[in-house]
GROMACS .gro file of C-alpha atoms in nm:
model
  171
    1ILE     CA    1  -0.278   0.445   3.422
    2SER     CA    2   0.027   0.251   3.550
    3CYS     CA    3   0.243   0.393   3.269
    4MET     CA    4   0.183   0.755   3.372
    5GLU     CA    5   0.467   0.932   3.548
    6LYS     CA    6   0.244   1.132   3.781
    7PRO     CA    7  -0.044   0.975   3.968
    8MET     CA    8  -0.385   1.112   3.870
    9GLN     CA    9  -0.540   1.344   4.122
   10PRO     CA   10  -0.911   1.410   4.151
   11LYS     CA   11  -1.009   1.741   4.000
   12PRO     CA   12  -1.134   2.005   4.242
   13LYS     CA   13  -1.498   2.106   4.232
   14SER     CA   14  -1.550   2.410   4.014
   15MET     CA   15  -1.818   2.664   3.945
   16LEU     CA   16  -1.904   2.841   3.621
   17ASP     CA   17  -1.726   3.172   3.589
   18LEU     CA   18  -1.991   3.364   3.404
   19LYS     CA   19  -1.912   3.727   3.341
   20TYR     CA   20  -2.174   3.979   3.240
   21PRO     CA   21  -2.097   4.329   3.116
   22LYS     CA   22  -2.129   4.609   3.367
   23PRO     CA   23  -2.465   4.772   3.296
   24ASN     CA   24  -2.490   5.123   3.164
   25TYR     CA   25  -2.846   5.246   3.200
   26ILE     CA   26  -3.018   5.469   2.945
   27ILE     CA   27  -3.366   5.625   2.948
   28LYS     CA   28  -3.625   5.480   2.713
   29LYS     CA   29  -3.962   5.634   2.639
   30SER     CA   30  -4.246   5.400   2.559
   31ARG     CA   31  -4.518   5.492   2.310
   32CYS     CA   32  -4.743   5.449   2.612
   33PRO     CA   33  -4.743   5.702   2.900
   34TYR     CA   34  -4.424   5.596   3.081
   35SER     CA   35  -4.047   5.603   3.059
   36PHE     CA   36  -3.776   5.410   3.243
   37LYS     CA   37  -3.408   5.315   3.238
   38ILE     CA   38  -3.281   4.998   3.074
   39ASN     CA   39  -2.943   4.831   3.039
   40ASN     CA   40  -2.780   4.940   2.713
   41TYR     CA   41  -2.690   4.571   2.649
   42SER     CA   42  -3.059   4.502   2.598
   43ASN     CA   43  -3.290   4.607   2.315
   44PHE     CA   44  -3.613   4.795   2.375
   45VAL     CA   45  -3.895   4.705   2.134
   46PRO     CA   46  -4.190   4.943   2.175
   47SER     CA   47  -4.540   4.848   2.068
   48ASP     CA   48  -4.836   5.058   1.958
   49LYS     CA   49  -5.061   4.835   2.166
   50CYS     CA   50  -4.860   4.893   2.487
   51ASN     CA   51  -4.704   4.545   2.491
   52ASP     CA   52  -4.339   4.650   2.503
   53GLN     CA   53  -4.041   4.413   2.522
   54ILE     CA   54  -3.689   4.441   2.658
   55ILE     CA   55  -3.484   4.175   2.480
   56TYR     CA   56  -3.153   4.031   2.601
   57PRO     CA   57  -3.020   3.857   2.287
   58ASN     CA   58  -2.698   3.729   2.448
   59LEU     CA   59  -2.884   3.585   2.747
   60LYS     CA   60  -3.174   3.455   2.537
   61GLY     CA   61  -3.435   3.621   2.752
   62THR     CA   62  -3.707   3.886   2.730
   63ILE     CA   63  -3.890   4.106   2.975
   64TYR     CA   64  -4.249   4.144   2.854
   65LEU     CA   65  -4.427   4.463   2.963
   66ASN     CA   66  -4.802   4.504   2.946
   67TYR     CA   67  -4.948   4.852   3.010
   68ARG     CA   68  -5.315   4.899   3.094
   69LYS     CA   69  -5.508   5.215   3.172
   70VAL     CA   70  -5.690   5.205   3.506
   71ASN     CA   71  -6.058   5.268   3.435
   72ASN     CA   72  -6.277   5.134   3.716
   73ASN     CA   73  -6.086   4.806   3.681
   74PHE     CA   74  -5.809   4.842   3.941
   75ASP     CA   75  -5.929   4.539   4.143
   76SER     CA   76  -5.927   4.323   3.829
   77LEU     CA   77  -5.578   4.440   3.727
   78LEU     CA   78  -5.445   4.376   4.077
   79TYR     CA   79  -5.607   4.032   4.081
   80ASP     CA   80  -5.436   3.949   3.749
   81ALA     CA   81  -5.100   4.074   3.881
   82TYR     CA   82  -5.119   3.841   4.181
   83SER     CA   83  -5.259   3.550   3.978
   84MET     CA   84  -4.981   3.545   3.719
   85PRO     CA   85  -4.700   3.426   3.952
   86LEU     CA   86  -4.933   3.162   4.098
   87LYS     CA   87  -4.967   3.004   3.753
   88HIS     CA   88  -4.610   2.880   3.808
   89TYR     CA   89  -4.685   2.740   4.155
   90ARG     CA   90  -4.666   2.373   4.049
   91LYS     CA   91  -4.306   2.409   3.929
   92ALA     CA   92  -4.198   2.664   4.190
   93ILE     CA   93  -4.026   2.586   4.520
   94GLY     CA   94  -4.129   2.929   4.644
   95ILE     CA   95  -4.261   3.264   4.525
   96PRO     CA   96  -4.138   3.535   4.763
   97GLU     CA   97  -4.288   3.881   4.713
   98LYS     CA   98  -4.105   4.209   4.766
   99VAL     CA   99  -4.328   4.516   4.793
  100TYR     CA  100  -4.210   4.829   4.611
  101VAL     CA  101  -4.304   5.188   4.705
  102ASN     CA  102  -4.173   5.508   4.543
  103ASN     CA  103  -4.372   5.809   4.661
  104ILE     CA  104  -4.162   6.052   4.456
  105ASN     CA  105  -4.246   5.889   4.118
  106LYS     CA  106  -4.587   5.769   4.242
  107THR     CA  107  -4.506   5.407   4.158
  108TYR     CA  108  -4.620   5.121   4.377
  109GLY     CA  109  -4.609   4.750   4.317
  110SER     CA  110  -4.449   4.416   4.390
  111ILE     CA  111  -4.184   4.191   4.243
  112PHE     CA  112  -4.208   3.813   4.264
  113GLN     CA  113  -3.897   3.594   4.241
  114ILE     CA  114  -4.015   3.251   4.129
  115VAL     CA  115  -3.775   2.993   4.270
  116GLY     CA  116  -3.759   2.666   4.078
  117ASN     CA  117  -3.792   2.535   3.723
  118ALA     CA  118  -4.085   2.759   3.632
  119ALA     CA  119  -4.134   2.913   3.289
  120SER     CA  120  -4.090   3.266   3.429
  121GLN     CA  121  -3.842   3.347   3.709
  122VAL     CA  122  -3.940   3.709   3.776
  123GLN     CA  123  -4.278   3.883   3.757
  124PHE     CA  124  -4.370   4.230   3.874
  125PHE     CA  125  -4.626   4.505   3.853
  126LEU     CA  126  -4.622   4.883   3.895
  127THR     CA  127  -4.909   5.125   3.928
  128ASP     CA  128  -4.995   5.473   4.045
  129SER     CA  129  -5.325   5.327   4.179
  130LEU     CA  130  -5.531   5.582   3.981
  131ASN     CA  131  -5.451   5.584   3.609
  132HIS     CA  132  -5.170   5.347   3.513
  133PHE     CA  133  -5.086   4.978   3.555
  134ILE     CA  134  -4.790   4.779   3.417
  135LEU     CA  135  -4.739   4.403   3.437
  136GLY     CA  136  -4.394   4.262   3.366
  137ALA     CA  137  -4.255   3.910   3.329
  138LEU     CA  138  -3.914   3.766   3.247
  139TYR     CA  139  -3.897   3.459   3.020
  140PHE     CA  140  -3.605   3.272   2.867
  141TYR     CA  141  -3.612   3.100   2.529
  142LYS     CA  142  -3.525   2.757   2.659
  143LYS     CA  143  -3.657   2.493   2.896
  144PRO     CA  144  -3.607   2.626   3.247
  145ASN     CA  145  -3.328   2.481   3.458
  146TYR     CA  146  -3.318   2.705   3.763
  147ASP     CA  147  -2.957   2.629   3.861
  148SER     CA  148  -2.826   2.702   3.512
  149ILE     CA  149  -3.014   3.024   3.445
  150MET     CA  150  -2.982   3.167   3.798
  151PRO     CA  151  -2.682   3.393   3.713
  152ALA     CA  152  -2.876   3.541   3.418
  153VAL     CA  153  -3.185   3.580   3.636
  154ASN     CA  154  -2.982   3.772   3.895
  155TYR     CA  155  -2.825   3.993   3.628
  156ILE     CA  156  -3.159   4.078   3.464
  157GLY     CA  157  -3.317   4.107   3.808
  158GLU     CA  158  -3.089   4.402   3.880
  159ASP     CA  159  -3.211   4.561   3.556
  160ILE     CA  160  -3.573   4.503   3.660
  161SER     CA  161  -3.500   4.676   3.992
  162LYS     CA  162  -3.350   4.971   3.802
  163LEU     CA  163  -3.655   4.980   3.572
  164MET     CA  164  -3.889   4.987   3.871
  165GLU     CA  165  -3.686   5.260   4.048
  166SER     CA  166  -3.666   5.480   3.740
  167LEU     CA  167  -4.017   5.437   3.596
  168LYS     CA  168  -4.201   5.768   3.551
  169TRP     CA  169  -4.550   5.827   3.423
  170THR     CA  170  -4.541   6.071   3.131
  171ASP     CA  171  -4.901   6.189   3.091
   0.00000   0.00000   0.00000
């Protein structure tokens, strides 16, 4: 160190400068009775059994969608929707809920932001309360480290909000 011409200075604190592409939303129709908008940087994988996926290959994450027909089982479906985020309670610092209501599209539900090193950071459900019910959950393909994946969670969270706003029942 004594041979250096300039004295060493401590490096300033820095933050990651993660940049995500500006989303361009396109309409996707499921094989099940609904359609919605997704980010064109994701891949929609429909399923005949109404277990669709929205995959983010560059972010190494997937939104899993589970559609169920309401048939005298609304209480059970709602119970499951509220139970799913609670399965992450041991690892979560908090699980705030945001209620969602769209009277025009007849979609109602909630979104849960799971704060902490839980396996899933976002879970949500949408329903028309009479015929349709969708459960959704975001998972990443690696061990959760909340601080590291938070930018990706926020980016995909915006896409989930757009999905919820644009969802339409197609029956």
